[in-house]
CSV table of C-alpha atoms and ligand atoms in Angstrom, one decimal:
chain,number,residue,atom,x,y,z
A,1,UNK,CA,22.4,-26.7,-13.3
A,2,UNK,CA,18.9,-26.3,-14.0
A,3,UNK,CA,17.7,-24.8,-10.9
A,4,UNK,CA,19.9,-21.7,-11.3
A,5,UNK,CA,17.7,-20.4,-14.2
A,6,UNK,CA,15.1,-19.6,-11.8
A,7,UNK,CA,16.3,-19.6,-8.3
A,8,UNK,CA,19.1,-17.1,-7.0
A,9,UNK,CA,22.2,-18.9,-6.5
A,10,UNK,CA,22.4,-18.0,-3.0
A,11,UNK,CA,19.2,-19.2,-2.0
A,12,UNK,CA,19.8,-22.5,-4.2
A,13,UNK,CA,22.9,-23.0,-2.1
A,14,UNK,CA,21.0,-22.6,1.1
A,15,UNK,CA,18.2,-25.0,0.0
A,16,UNK,CA,20.8,-27.7,-0.6
A,17,UNK,CA,22.6,-26.9,2.4
A,18,UNK,CA,26.0,-26.5,0.2
A,19,UNK,CA,28.6,-24.9,2.2
A,20,UNK,CA,31.8,-25.3,0.1
A,21,UNK,CA,32.4,-24.4,-3.3
A,22,UNK,CA,33.2,-28.2,-4.3
A,23,UNK,CA,29.8,-29.3,-3.1
A,24,UNK,CA,28.2,-26.7,-5.2
A,25,UNK,CA,30.0,-27.9,-8.4
A,26,UNK,CA,29.3,-31.4,-7.7
A,27,UNK,CA,25.6,-30.6,-8.5
A,28,UNK,CA,26.6,-29.3,-12.0
A,29,UNK,CA,24.4,-30.2,-15.0
A,30,UNK,CA,25.6,-33.1,-16.8
A,31,UNK,CA,25.4,-33.4,-20.8
A,32,UNK,CA,26.4,-36.7,-22.3
A,33,UNK,CA,28.0,-36.7,-25.8
A,34,UNK,CA,27.9,-40.2,-27.1
A,35,UNK,CA,30.3,-40.7,-30.0
A,36,UNK,CA,29.0,-43.0,-32.7
A,37,UNK,CA,30.2,-41.6,-35.9
A,38,UNK,CA,33.0,-43.9,-36.5
A,39,UNK,CA,33.0,-46.3,-39.5
A,40,UNK,CA,32.8,-49.6,-37.5
A,41,UNK,CA,34.2,-51.4,-40.6
A,42,UNK,CA,35.7,-54.1,-38.4
A,43,UNK,CA,32.0,-55.6,-37.7
A,44,UNK,CA,31.7,-56.1,-41.5
A,45,UNK,CA,28.1,-55.4,-41.2
A,46,UNK,CA,25.2,-53.8,-43.0
A,47,UNK,CA,23.8,-52.7,-39.5
A,48,UNK,CA,25.5,-49.7,-38.1
A,49,UNK,CA,27.8,-50.7,-35.2
A,50,UNK,CA,25.8,-48.7,-32.5
A,51,UNK,CA,22.7,-50.6,-33.3
A,52,UNK,CA,24.4,-54.1,-32.7
A,53,UNK,CA,22.9,-55.8,-29.9
A,54,UNK,CA,24.1,-56.9,-26.2
A,55,UNK,CA,21.7,-58.6,-24.0
A,56,UNK,CA,19.0,-58.1,-26.8
A,57,UNK,CA,19.5,-54.2,-26.8
A,58,UNK,CA,21.4,-52.2,-29.2
A,59,UNK,CA,24.8,-50.8,-27.8
A,60,UNK,CA,23.6,-47.1,-28.1
A,61,UNK,CA,20.6,-47.9,-25.8
A,62,UNK,CA,22.9,-49.1,-23.1
A,63,UNK,CA,25.1,-45.8,-23.5
A,64,UNK,CA,22.0,-43.7,-23.2
A,65,UNK,CA,20.5,-45.5,-20.2
A,66,UNK,CA,24.0,-45.2,-18.5
A,67,UNK,CA,23.9,-41.5,-19.1
A,68,UNK,CA,20.2,-41.1,-17.9
A,69,UNK,CA,20.8,-43.1,-14.8
A,70,UNK,CA,24.1,-40.8,-14.0
A,71,UNK,CA,21.6,-38.0,-14.0
A,72,UNK,CA,22.6,-36.6,-17.4
A,73,UNK,CA,19.9,-34.0,-18.4
A,74,UNK,CA,21.0,-34.0,-22.1
A,75,UNK,CA,22.2,-36.6,-24.4
A,76,UNK,CA,23.6,-35.8,-27.8
A,77,UNK,CA,24.7,-38.5,-30.0
A,78,UNK,CA,27.1,-37.8,-32.7
A,79,UNK,CA,26.4,-39.5,-35.9
A,80,UNK,CA,27.9,-39.9,-39.4
A,81,UNK,CA,26.2,-38.2,-42.3
A,82,UNK,CA,24.4,-41.4,-43.6
A,83,UNK,CA,22.8,-42.5,-40.6
A,84,UNK,CA,19.1,-42.8,-41.2
A,85,UNK,CA,18.7,-46.0,-39.5
A,86,UNK,CA,20.3,-44.8,-36.2
A,87,UNK,CA,18.4,-41.6,-36.6
A,88,UNK,CA,14.9,-43.6,-36.8
A,89,UNK,CA,16.1,-45.7,-33.9
A,90,UNK,CA,16.8,-42.4,-31.8
A,91,UNK,CA,13.2,-41.4,-32.3
A,92,UNK,CA,13.4,-37.8,-31.8
A,93,UNK,CA,16.3,-37.9,-29.4
A,94,UNK,CA,19.2,-35.4,-29.7
A,95,UNK,CA,21.8,-36.1,-32.1
A,96,UNK,CA,24.3,-34.2,-34.4
A,97,UNK,CA,26.1,-34.9,-37.6
A,98,UNK,CA,30.0,-35.2,-38.0
A,99,UNK,CA,30.5,-34.5,-41.6
A,100,UNK,CA,33.7,-36.8,-41.8
A,101,UNK,CA,35.2,-39.1,-39.5
A,102,UNK,CA,38.3,-36.9,-38.8
A,103,UNK,CA,38.9,-38.3,-35.3
A,104,UNK,CA,37.3,-38.6,-31.8
A,105,UNK,CA,38.2,-34.6,-31.0
A,106,UNK,CA,36.5,-33.7,-34.3
A,107,UNK,CA,33.5,-35.7,-33.3
A,108,UNK,CA,33.1,-34.0,-30.1
A,109,UNK,CA,33.5,-30.6,-31.7
A,110,UNK,CA,30.3,-31.6,-33.8
A,111,UNK,CA,28.3,-31.3,-30.5
A,112,UNK,CA,29.6,-27.8,-29.7
A,113,UNK,CA,26.7,-25.9,-31.5
A,114,UNK,CA,24.3,-28.0,-29.2
A,115,UNK,CA,26.2,-27.1,-26.1
A,116,UNK,CA,26.7,-23.4,-27.1
A,117,UNK,CA,25.6,-22.0,-23.7
A,118,UNK,CA,26.2,-24.9,-21.5
A,119,UNK,CA,28.6,-24.5,-18.4
A,120,UNK,CA,28.2,-28.0,-16.7
A,121,UNK,CA,30.2,-31.1,-17.1
A,122,UNK,CA,30.2,-32.7,-20.7
A,123,UNK,CA,30.4,-36.5,-20.2
A,124,UNK,CA,31.9,-37.9,-23.4
A,125,UNK,CA,31.2,-41.5,-24.2
A,126,UNK,CA,31.6,-44.0,-26.8
A,127,UNK,CA,28.7,-46.0,-28.3
A,128,UNK,CA,31.1,-49.0,-28.7
A,129,UNK,CA,31.6,-49.2,-24.9
A,130,UNK,CA,28.2,-50.3,-23.7
A,131,UNK,CA,28.9,-51.7,-20.4
A,132,UNK,CA,30.1,-48.9,-18.5
A,133,UNK,CA,27.8,-48.4,-15.3
A,134,UNK,CA,26.0,-45.3,-14.1
A,135,UNK,CA,28.1,-45.5,-11.0
A,136,UNK,CA,31.3,-45.2,-12.7
A,137,UNK,CA,30.0,-42.2,-15.0
A,138,UNK,CA,28.7,-40.6,-11.9
A,139,UNK,CA,32.1,-41.1,-10.0
A,140,UNK,CA,34.0,-39.7,-13.0
A,141,UNK,CA,31.7,-36.7,-13.4
A,142,UNK,CA,31.7,-35.8,-9.8
A,143,UNK,CA,35.5,-35.6,-9.7
A,144,UNK,CA,35.0,-32.5,-11.7
A,145,UNK,CA,35.2,-29.8,-8.9
A,146,UNK,CA,36.4,-26.2,-8.2
A,147,UNK,CA,40.1,-27.5,-8.8
A,148,UNK,CA,39.6,-30.0,-11.4
A,149,UNK,CA,38.7,-29.7,-14.8
A,150,UNK,CA,39.2,-32.8,-16.6
A,151,UNK,CA,38.6,-36.5,-15.4
A,152,UNK,CA,39.6,-39.5,-17.8
A,153,UNK,CA,38.5,-43.2,-16.9
A,154,UNK,CA,41.4,-45.4,-17.3
A,155,UNK,CA,41.9,-49.0,-16.5
A,156,UNK,CA,44.8,-51.5,-16.1
A,157,UNK,CA,45.1,-54.1,-18.8
A,158,UNK,CA,47.5,-56.8,-19.8
A,159,UNK,CA,46.3,-56.2,-23.4
A,160,UNK,CA,47.1,-52.7,-24.0
A,161,UNK,CA,47.5,-52.8,-27.7
A,162,UNK,CA,45.1,-50.6,-29.6
A,163,UNK,CA,44.5,-48.3,-26.5
A,164,UNK,CA,45.9,-44.8,-25.7
A,165,UNK,CA,48.5,-45.0,-22.8
A,166,UNK,CA,48.0,-42.8,-19.8
A,167,UNK,CA,51.2,-41.0,-18.9
A,168,UNK,CA,51.4,-39.9,-15.3
A,169,UNK,CA,54.0,-37.8,-14.0
A,170,UNK,CA,55.8,-38.0,-10.6
A,171,UNK,CA,53.0,-36.1,-8.7
A,172,UNK,CA,50.4,-38.4,-9.9
A,173,UNK,CA,49.2,-35.9,-12.5
A,174,UNK,CA,47.9,-37.4,-15.9
A,175,UNK,CA,50.0,-35.2,-18.2
A,176,UNK,CA,48.9,-36.7,-21.5
A,177,UNK,CA,47.5,-39.5,-23.4
A,178,UNK,CA,49.6,-41.2,-26.2
A,179,UNK,CA,47.9,-43.3,-28.9
A,180,UNK,CA,49.3,-46.8,-29.6
A,181,UNK,CA,50.3,-45.7,-33.0
A,182,UNK,CA,52.1,-42.7,-31.8
A,183,UNK,CA,53.6,-44.2,-28.8
A,184,UNK,CA,57.3,-44.9,-28.1
A,185,UNK,CA,58.6,-48.5,-27.1
A,186,UNK,CA,58.7,-47.2,-23.5
A,187,UNK,CA,55.2,-45.7,-23.7
A,188,UNK,CA,54.0,-48.9,-25.3
A,189,UNK,CA,54.8,-50.8,-22.2
A,190,UNK,CA,52.4,-48.6,-20.0
A,191,UNK,CA,49.6,-50.9,-18.9
A,192,UNK,CA,47.3,-48.1,-17.7
A,193,UNK,CA,45.2,-47.1,-20.6
A,194,UNK,CA,42.5,-45.0,-21.8
A,195,UNK,CA,38.9,-46.1,-21.4
A,196,UNK,CA,38.0,-43.4,-23.8
A,197,UNK,CA,35.4,-41.8,-21.5
A,198,UNK,CA,35.9,-38.4,-20.1
A,199,UNK,CA,34.4,-35.9,-18.1
A,200,UNK,CA,35.5,-32.1,-18.9
A,201,UNK,CA,34.0,-28.8,-17.8
A,202,UNK,CA,32.3,-26.8,-20.3
A,203,UNK,CA,33.0,-24.5,-22.2
A,204,UNK,CA,36.7,-25.4,-21.4
A,205,UNK,CA,36.0,-28.6,-23.6
A,206,UNK,CA,35.7,-26.6,-26.7
A,207,UNK,CA,38.2,-24.1,-26.1
A,208,UNK,CA,40.8,-26.8,-25.8
A,209,UNK,CA,39.4,-28.8,-28.6
A,210,UNK,CA,40.0,-25.8,-31.1
A,211,UNK,CA,43.5,-26.0,-30.2
A,212,UNK,CA,44.0,-29.6,-31.1
A,213,UNK,CA,46.1,-30.3,-34.3
A,214,UNK,CA,46.2,-33.5,-36.5
A,215,UNK,CA,49.9,-33.9,-35.6
A,216,UNK,CA,49.8,-37.8,-35.5
A,217,UNK,CA,50.1,-40.8,-37.6
A,218,UNK,CA,46.4,-41.2,-38.4
A,219,UNK,CA,46.1,-37.5,-39.5
A,220,UNK,CA,43.1,-37.2,-37.0
A,221,UNK,CA,42.1,-34.7,-34.4
A,222,UNK,CA,42.4,-36.8,-31.2
A,223,UNK,CA,40.2,-35.9,-28.2
A,224,UNK,CA,42.9,-37.5,-26.1
A,225,UNK,CA,45.2,-34.5,-26.9
A,226,UNK,CA,43.2,-32.1,-24.8
A,227,UNK,CA,44.9,-33.7,-21.7
A,228,UNK,CA,48.3,-32.2,-22.3
A,229,UNK,CA,46.5,-28.8,-23.7
A,230,UNK,CA,44.6,-28.7,-20.2
A,231,UNK,CA,47.9,-29.3,-18.5
A,232,UNK,CA,49.6,-26.8,-20.3
A,233,UNK,CA,46.9,-24.2,-19.6
A,234,UNK,CA,47.2,-24.9,-15.9
A,235,UNK,CA,43.9,-27.0,-15.5
A,236,UNK,CA,44.1,-30.0,-13.1
A,237,UNK,CA,43.5,-33.5,-14.8
A,238,UNK,CA,42.7,-36.7,-12.8
A,239,UNK,CA,42.4,-40.2,-13.7
A,240,UNK,CA,39.8,-42.6,-12.3
A,241,UNK,CA,40.3,-46.2,-12.5
A,242,UNK,CA,37.5,-48.5,-13.5
A,243,UNK,CA,37.2,-52.3,-14.1
A,244,UNK,CA,38.5,-53.5,-17.4
A,245,UNK,CA,35.1,-55.4,-17.9
A,246,UNK,CA,33.2,-52.2,-17.7
A,247,UNK,CA,35.0,-50.4,-20.5
A,248,UNK,CA,35.9,-53.2,-22.9
A,249,UNK,CA,35.0,-51.8,-26.3
A,250,UNK,CA,33.5,-53.5,-29.5
A,251,UNK,CA,35.6,-53.5,-32.5
A,252,UNK,CA,34.8,-56.6,-34.0
A,253,UNK,CA,32.3,-59.8,-33.8
A,254,UNK,CA,34.7,-61.4,-31.3
A,255,UNK,CA,34.5,-58.3,-29.0
A,256,UNK,CA,30.7,-58.5,-29.3
A,257,UNK,CA,30.6,-61.9,-28.1
A,258,UNK,CA,33.2,-61.0,-25.3
A,259,UNK,CA,30.9,-58.2,-24.0
A,260,UNK,CA,27.8,-60.3,-24.3
A,261,UNK,CA,29.5,-62.9,-22.0
A,262,UNK,CA,30.4,-60.1,-19.7
A,263,UNK,CA,26.8,-59.0,-19.5
A,264,UNK,CA,25.4,-62.3,-19.3
A,265,UNK,CA,27.6,-62.8,-16.3
A,266,UNK,CA,26.1,-59.8,-14.5
A,267,UNK,CA,22.6,-60.6,-15.4
A,268,UNK,CA,22.8,-63.9,-14.2
A,269,UNK,CA,24.5,-62.7,-10.8
A,270,UNK,CA,21.9,-60.1,-10.4
A,271,UNK,CA,18.8,-62.7,-11.1
A,272,UNK,CA,20.6,-64.9,-8.4
A,273,UNK,CA,21.0,-62.3,-6.1
A,274,UNK,CA,17.3,-61.5,-6.4
A,275,UNK,CA,16.4,-64.9,-5.4
A,276,UNK,CA,16.2,-67.2,-8.6
A,277,UNK,CA,18.0,-70.4,-8.7
A,278,UNK,CA,20.1,-71.0,-11.9
A,279,UNK,CA,21.4,-74.5,-11.6
A,280,UNK,CA,24.0,-73.9,-14.2
A,281,UNK,CA,24.2,-70.2,-14.6
A,282,UNK,CA,26.7,-70.1,-17.6
A,283,UNK,CA,24.2,-72.1,-19.7
A,284,UNK,CA,21.4,-69.8,-19.1
A,285,UNK,CA,21.0,-66.7,-21.3
A,286,UNK,CA,19.0,-63.7,-20.0
A,287,UNK,CA,18.0,-60.4,-21.5
A,288,UNK,CA,18.6,-57.1,-20.0
A,289,UNK,CA,14.8,-56.5,-19.0
A,290,UNK,CA,14.3,-60.3,-17.8
A,291,UNK,CA,12.2,-60.4,-14.7
A,292,UNK,CA,12.5,-63.5,-12.7
A,293,UNK,CA,10.5,-63.8,-9.2
A,294,UNK,CA,11.7,-65.2,-6.1
A,295,UNK,CA,12.1,-68.8,-6.2
A,296,UNK,CA,12.1,-69.3,-10.0
A,297,UNK,CA,14.2,-72.3,-10.9
A,298,UNK,CA,15.9,-72.3,-14.2
A,299,UNK,CA,17.4,-75.5,-15.3
A,300,UNK,CA,20.5,-75.8,-17.4
A,301,UNK,CA,20.4,-74.5,-21.1
A,302,UNK,CA,17.6,-72.2,-21.2
A,303,UNK,CA,17.4,-69.0,-23.2
A,304,UNK,CA,15.2,-65.9,-22.4
A,305,UNK,CA,14.7,-63.3,-24.9
A,306,UNK,CA,13.6,-59.6,-24.4
A,307,UNK,CA,10.4,-58.7,-22.6
A,308,UNK,CA,9.8,-61.6,-20.1
A,309,UNK,CA,8.6,-61.8,-16.7
A,310,UNK,CA,8.4,-65.1,-14.7
A,311,UNK,CA,6.4,-65.3,-11.8
A,312,UNK,CA,7.4,-66.6,-8.3
A,313,UNK,CA,8.2,-70.3,-8.0
A,314,UNK,CA,8.0,-71.1,-11.6
A,315,UNK,CA,10.2,-73.7,-13.0
A,316,UNK,CA,11.6,-73.5,-16.3
A,317,UNK,CA,13.1,-76.8,-17.7
A,318,UNK,CA,15.9,-77.4,-19.7
A,319,UNK,CA,16.1,-76.5,-23.4
A,320,UNK,CA,13.4,-74.1,-23.3
A,321,UNK,CA,13.2,-70.7,-25.2
A,322,UNK,CA,11.1,-68.1,-23.9
A,323,UNK,CA,10.7,-64.4,-25.2
A,324,UNK,CA,8.1,-61.6,-24.9
A,325,UNK,CA,6.1,-63.7,-22.4
A,326,UNK,CA,4.7,-63.1,-19.1
A,327,UNK,CA,4.1,-66.3,-16.8
A,328,UNK,CA,2.3,-66.4,-13.4
A,329,UNK,CA,3.2,-68.1,-10.2
A,330,UNK,CA,4.5,-71.6,-10.1
A,331,UNK,CA,4.3,-72.3,-13.8
A,332,UNK,CA,6.1,-75.4,-14.9
A,333,UNK,CA,7.7,-74.9,-18.5
A,334,UNK,CA,9.5,-77.3,-20.6
A,335,UNK,CA,11.6,-79.3,-21.0
A,336,UNK,CA,11.8,-78.1,-24.7
A,337,UNK,CA,9.2,-75.7,-24.7
A,338,UNK,CA,9.1,-72.6,-26.9
A,339,UNK,CA,7.2,-69.5,-25.8
A,340,UNK,CA,6.9,-66.8,-28.3
A,341,UNK,CA,6.0,-63.1,-27.9
A,342,UNK,CA,2.5,-62.5,-26.6
A,343,UNK,CA,2.3,-65.6,-24.3
A,344,UNK,CA,0.4,-64.7,-21.1
A,345,UNK,CA,0.3,-67.6,-18.8
A,346,UNK,CA,-1.8,-67.6,-15.5
A,347,UNK,CA,-0.6,-69.1,-12.2
A,348,UNK,CA,0.0,-72.9,-12.2
A,349,UNK,CA,0.1,-73.3,-16.0
A,350,UNK,CA,2.1,-76.2,-17.5
A,351,UNK,CA,3.8,-76.1,-20.9
A,352,UNK,CA,5.5,-79.3,-21.6
A,353,UNK,CA,7.9,-80.6,-24.2
A,354,UNK,CA,7.6,-79.6,-27.8
A,355,UNK,CA,4.8,-77.2,-27.3
A,356,UNK,CA,4.9,-73.6,-28.9
A,357,UNK,CA,2.8,-70.7,-27.8
A,358,UNK,CA,2.2,-67.5,-29.6
A,359,UNK,CA,0.1,-64.3,-28.7
A,360,UNK,CA,-2.1,-66.5,-26.4
A,361,UNK,CA,-3.7,-65.8,-23.2
A,362,UNK,CA,-3.6,-69.2,-20.9
A,363,UNK,CA,-5.6,-69.2,-17.7
A,364,UNK,CA,-4.6,-70.5,-14.5
A,365,UNK,CA,-4.2,-74.1,-14.0
A,366,UNK,CA,-4.4,-74.9,-17.8
A,367,UNK,CA,-2.1,-77.6,-19.3
A,368,UNK,CA,-0.5,-78.3,-22.7
A,369,UNK,CA,2.0,-80.9,-21.8
A,370,UNK,CA,3.0,-82.4,-25.1
A,371,UNK,CA,3.4,-81.5,-28.9
A,372,UNK,CA,1.1,-78.8,-29.3
A,373,UNK,CA,0.8,-75.3,-31.1
A,374,UNK,CA,-1.2,-72.6,-29.3
A,375,UNK,CA,-1.4,-69.4,-31.4
A,376,UNK,CA,-3.7,-66.5,-31.2
A,377,UNK,CA,-5.8,-68.1,-28.6
A,378,UNK,CA,-7.5,-67.4,-25.4
A,379,UNK,CA,-7.7,-70.4,-23.2
A,380,UNK,CA,-9.6,-70.2,-20.0
A,381,UNK,CA,-8.7,-71.8,-16.6
A,382,UNK,CA,-8.0,-75.4,-15.9
A,383,UNK,CA,-8.1,-76.5,-19.6
A,384,UNK,CA,-6.4,-79.7,-20.7
A,385,UNK,CA,-5.1,-79.5,-24.1
A,386,UNK,CA,-4.1,-83.0,-25.4
A,387,UNK,CA,-1.0,-83.9,-27.0
A,388,UNK,CA,-0.8,-82.9,-30.5
A,389,UNK,CA,-3.5,-80.4,-30.4
A,390,UNK,CA,-3.0,-77.6,-33.1
A,391,UNK,CA,-4.8,-74.2,-33.2
A,392,UNK,CA,-5.1,-73.8,-36.9
A,393,UNK,CA,-4.7,-69.9,-37.0
A,394,UNK,CA,-3.7,-69.1,-40.4
A,395,UNK,CA,-5.3,-69.9,-43.8
A,396,UNK,CA,-2.7,-68.5,-45.9
A,397,UNK,CA,-4.3,-65.0,-46.0
A,398,UNK,CA,-5.3,-64.1,-42.3
A,399,UNK,CA,-4.7,-65.0,-38.5
A,400,UNK,CA,-7.7,-66.0,-36.7
A,401,UNK,CA,-8.6,-66.6,-33.0
A,402,UNK,CA,-9.2,-69.8,-31.1
A,403,UNK,CA,-11.1,-69.3,-27.9
A,404,UNK,CA,-11.5,-72.4,-25.3
A,405,UNK,CA,-13.7,-71.8,-22.3
A,406,UNK,CA,-13.0,-72.7,-18.7
A,407,UNK,CA,-12.6,-76.5,-17.7
A,408,UNK,CA,-12.8,-77.7,-21.4
A,409,UNK,CA,-10.7,-80.8,-22.3
A,410,UNK,CA,-9.3,-81.0,-25.8
A,411,UNK,CA,-8.6,-84.6,-26.9
A,412,UNK,CA,-5.1,-85.5,-28.5
A,413,UNK,CA,-4.3,-84.8,-32.0
A,414,UNK,CA,-7.2,-82.4,-32.5
A,415,UNK,CA,-7.0,-79.6,-35.1
A,416,UNK,CA,-8.8,-76.4,-33.9
A,417,UNK,CA,-9.6,-74.5,-37.2
A,418,UNK,CA,-9.7,-70.9,-36.3
A,419,UNK,CA,-11.9,-68.8,-35.9
A,420,UNK,CA,-13.5,-71.1,-33.3
A,421,UNK,CA,-15.0,-71.3,-29.9
A,422,UNK,CA,-15.1,-74.2,-27.6
A,423,UNK,CA,-17.4,-73.7,-24.7
A,424,UNK,CA,-16.6,-74.2,-21.1
A,425,UNK,CA,-16.6,-77.6,-19.8
A,426,UNK,CA,-16.6,-78.9,-23.4
A,427,UNK,CA,-14.8,-82.2,-24.4
A,428,UNK,CA,-13.4,-82.8,-27.8
A,429,UNK,CA,-12.8,-86.5,-28.7
A,430,UNK,CA,-9.3,-87.3,-29.7
A,431,UNK,CA,-8.5,-86.8,-33.4
A,432,UNK,CA,-11.1,-84.3,-34.2
A,433,UNK,CA,-10.9,-81.4,-36.9
A,434,UNK,CA,-13.3,-78.6,-35.2
A,435,UNK,CA,-14.4,-76.4,-37.8
A,436,UNK,CA,-17.5,-74.7,-36.0
A,437,UNK,CA,-18.2,-73.3,-32.5
A,438,UNK,CA,-18.9,-76.3,-29.7
A,439,UNK,CA,-21.3,-75.2,-26.9
A,440,UNK,CA,-20.6,-75.3,-23.2
A,441,UNK,CA,-20.5,-78.9,-21.8
A,442,UNK,CA,-21.0,-80.6,-25.3
A,443,UNK,CA,-18.9,-83.6,-26.6
A,444,UNK,CA,-17.8,-83.0,-29.8
A,445,UNK,CA,-16.1,-85.5,-32.3
A,446,UNK,CA,-15.3,-85.8,-35.8
A,447,UNK,CA,-14.1,-89.1,-36.8
A,448,UNK,CA,-14.7,-91.6,-39.7
A,449,UNK,CA,-16.4,-94.9,-38.5
A,450,UNK,CA,-14.2,-97.6,-37.1
A,451,UNK,CA,-13.7,-100.4,-39.6
A,452,UNK,CA,-12.5,-103.6,-38.1
A,453,UNK,CA,-11.9,-106.7,-40.5
A,454,UNK,CA,-11.1,-109.8,-38.6
A,455,UNK,CA,-8.0,-111.9,-39.4
A,456,UNK,CA,-7.5,-109.6,-42.3
A,457,UNK,CA,-3.9,-109.0,-41.3
A,458,UNK,CA,-3.3,-112.9,-41.5
A,459,UNK,CA,-4.7,-112.9,-45.0
A,460,UNK,CA,-2.6,-109.9,-46.0
A,461,UNK,CA,0.7,-111.3,-44.6
A,462,UNK,CA,0.0,-114.6,-46.7
A,463,UNK,CA,-0.8,-112.7,-49.8
A,464,UNK,CA,2.6,-110.7,-49.6
A,465,UNK,CA,4.7,-113.6,-48.7
A,466,UNK,CA,3.4,-115.7,-51.6
A,467,UNK,CA,4.1,-112.6,-53.8
A,468,UNK,CA,7.7,-112.5,-52.6
B,1,LIG,C1,39.9,-44.4,-28.5
B,1,LIG,C2,41.0,-43.3,-28.0
B,1,LIG,C3,41.8,-44.2,-27.3
B,1,LIG,C4,41.1,-45.1,-26.0
B,1,LIG,C5,40.2,-46.1,-26.8
B,1,LIG,C6,39.3,-46.9,-26.0
B,1,LIG,C7,41.1,-41.3,-29.1
B,1,LIG,C8,41.9,-40.7,-30.1
B,1,LIG,N1,41.6,-42.7,-28.8
B,1,LIG,O1,40.7,-45.0,-29.5
B,1,LIG,O2,42.9,-43.5,-26.5
B,1,LIG,O3,42.2,-46.1,-25.5
B,1,LIG,O4,39.3,-45.2,-27.6
B,1,LIG,O5,38.4,-47.8,-26.7
B,1,LIG,O6,40.3,-40.9,-28.6
B,1,LIG,N2,34.2,-41.8,-33.5
B,1,LIG,C9,33.6,-40.8,-34.1
B,1,LIG,N3,34.2,-40.0,-35.1
B,1,LIG,C10,35.4,-40.3,-35.2
B,1,LIG,C11,36.2,-41.2,-34.9
B,1,LIG,C12,35.8,-42.0,-33.9
B,1,LIG,O7,32.4,-40.6,-33.8
B,1,LIG,O8,35.7,-39.4,-36.4
B,1,LIG,C13,33.8,-42.7,-32.4
B,1,LIG,C14,33.7,-44.1,-32.9
B,1,LIG,O9,32.4,-44.4,-33.3
B,1,LIG,C15,33.7,-44.8,-31.5
B,1,LIG,C16,34.4,-43.8,-30.7
B,1,LIG,O10,34.5,-42.6,-31.5
B,1,LIG,O11,32.5,-44.8,-30.9
B,1,LIG,C17,36.1,-44.3,-30.3
B,1,LIG,O12,36.6,-44.3,-31.8
B,1,LIG,P1,37.6,-45.7,-32.2
B,1,LIG,O13,38.1,-45.1,-33.6
B,1,LIG,O14,37.2,-46.7,-31.8
B,1,LIG,O15,38.8,-45.0,-31.1
B,1,LIG,P2,39.9,-46.0,-30.8
B,1,LIG,O16,41.1,-46.1,-31.9
B,1,LIG,O17,39.5,-47.4,-30.2
B,2,LIG,CA1,37.5,-48.4,-30.2
């Protein structure tokens, strides 16, 4: 507990009106140890397992955030030796290195030097179990009190294969955990299994871990062996039960898809609770950070990538793909629209079918209803962008800007060759290729002269018929 360093204990207890020992210990400092040094070979990937994404975010990010939300004041990620990619991603956050993957107990030991003087609760988490909630972690950590030294998160499952089984005695005490490989036939039938996450008082955790021996089929130092050791040393061990969906782990790509499905259900449910309508929720894919205003309607088959905020009352029609975009209130997007990162639309903007936008500001009330590309542009308010308009932002070397003033009207099939500025209120005739700035309120057209040859079609058909 941080406060203890500078406030005498007796005063601290008074401040918080902590009367009994339990309440006092419940405020113990929490340090999360996140194990991420396993090989993750079953994913068959060049990308390290903790960086595989769920809901658009690396699994490790989910674990770290859950730890922060559970009030962990320190987080130490345990990494393997060659882990530059994860270290870069951690961007200065604490980590330690496990020299060789000798088991989960060995991995936790790698964090011992970082926690040398720590006397709070260590929350041991796995980077491949990203969906655990902060509430569950808090419940687990706060079950460590004056009498309880170890708390294990377990769950009931019909598919216990691969999990450590929780062996509970007649008094309800968790006496040991037996790994799948090492279990007897009777033990294998146990359906209460180890979710992998534990809360253990420090420095007891490390005192128990030095006693662990690799006496098992894998020749590994099992973290789970501390349960039996804690019991033998007279420490109380408890088990907290969580929902299987929260502690399902990722070993292969099928698990990754399974967890994505669980997370999407959570995100859709939360979006609907907050006042968005998802007409066919199972067909809508959201990101962890998606923000939907009240009364947003999302039609079937919409994908929303990271970093998107959709304003109140907007409608996202079917088959649209939106990422990195901010939309004002009452926009109508799609069907079949693609909004790429950097799209910022004001209130009441309409973006219709087969329109792509990127890095562009689109002012309130403006419309691009059909077959258009808007990139690197700043579009004012109440602009009408006709069908087939293209902002030609790239010349093969650099990207250039298109600026369109308020109330301008761009005729269909116009190429706006950037850098170019269309003044407010200007009208561009259909089919134009605009290569220079157009002043306010001007009409600009680039078109070859109309050539009409009367009855030429009749003569042409006759000629062709004679030839065949
Ligand atoms: C572990 C538990 C098992 C539990 C299951 C829940 C042990 C011995 N077994 O088994 O009881 O039911 O999780 O999912 O703890 N890791 C390291 N270094 C290592 C080995 C593993 O950092 O040397 C990390 C992995 O990256 C992973 C986590 O520890 O994040 C779990 O390792 P894994 O090999 O997946 O353990 P399981 O066999 O699933
Ligand atoms: Ca695992």
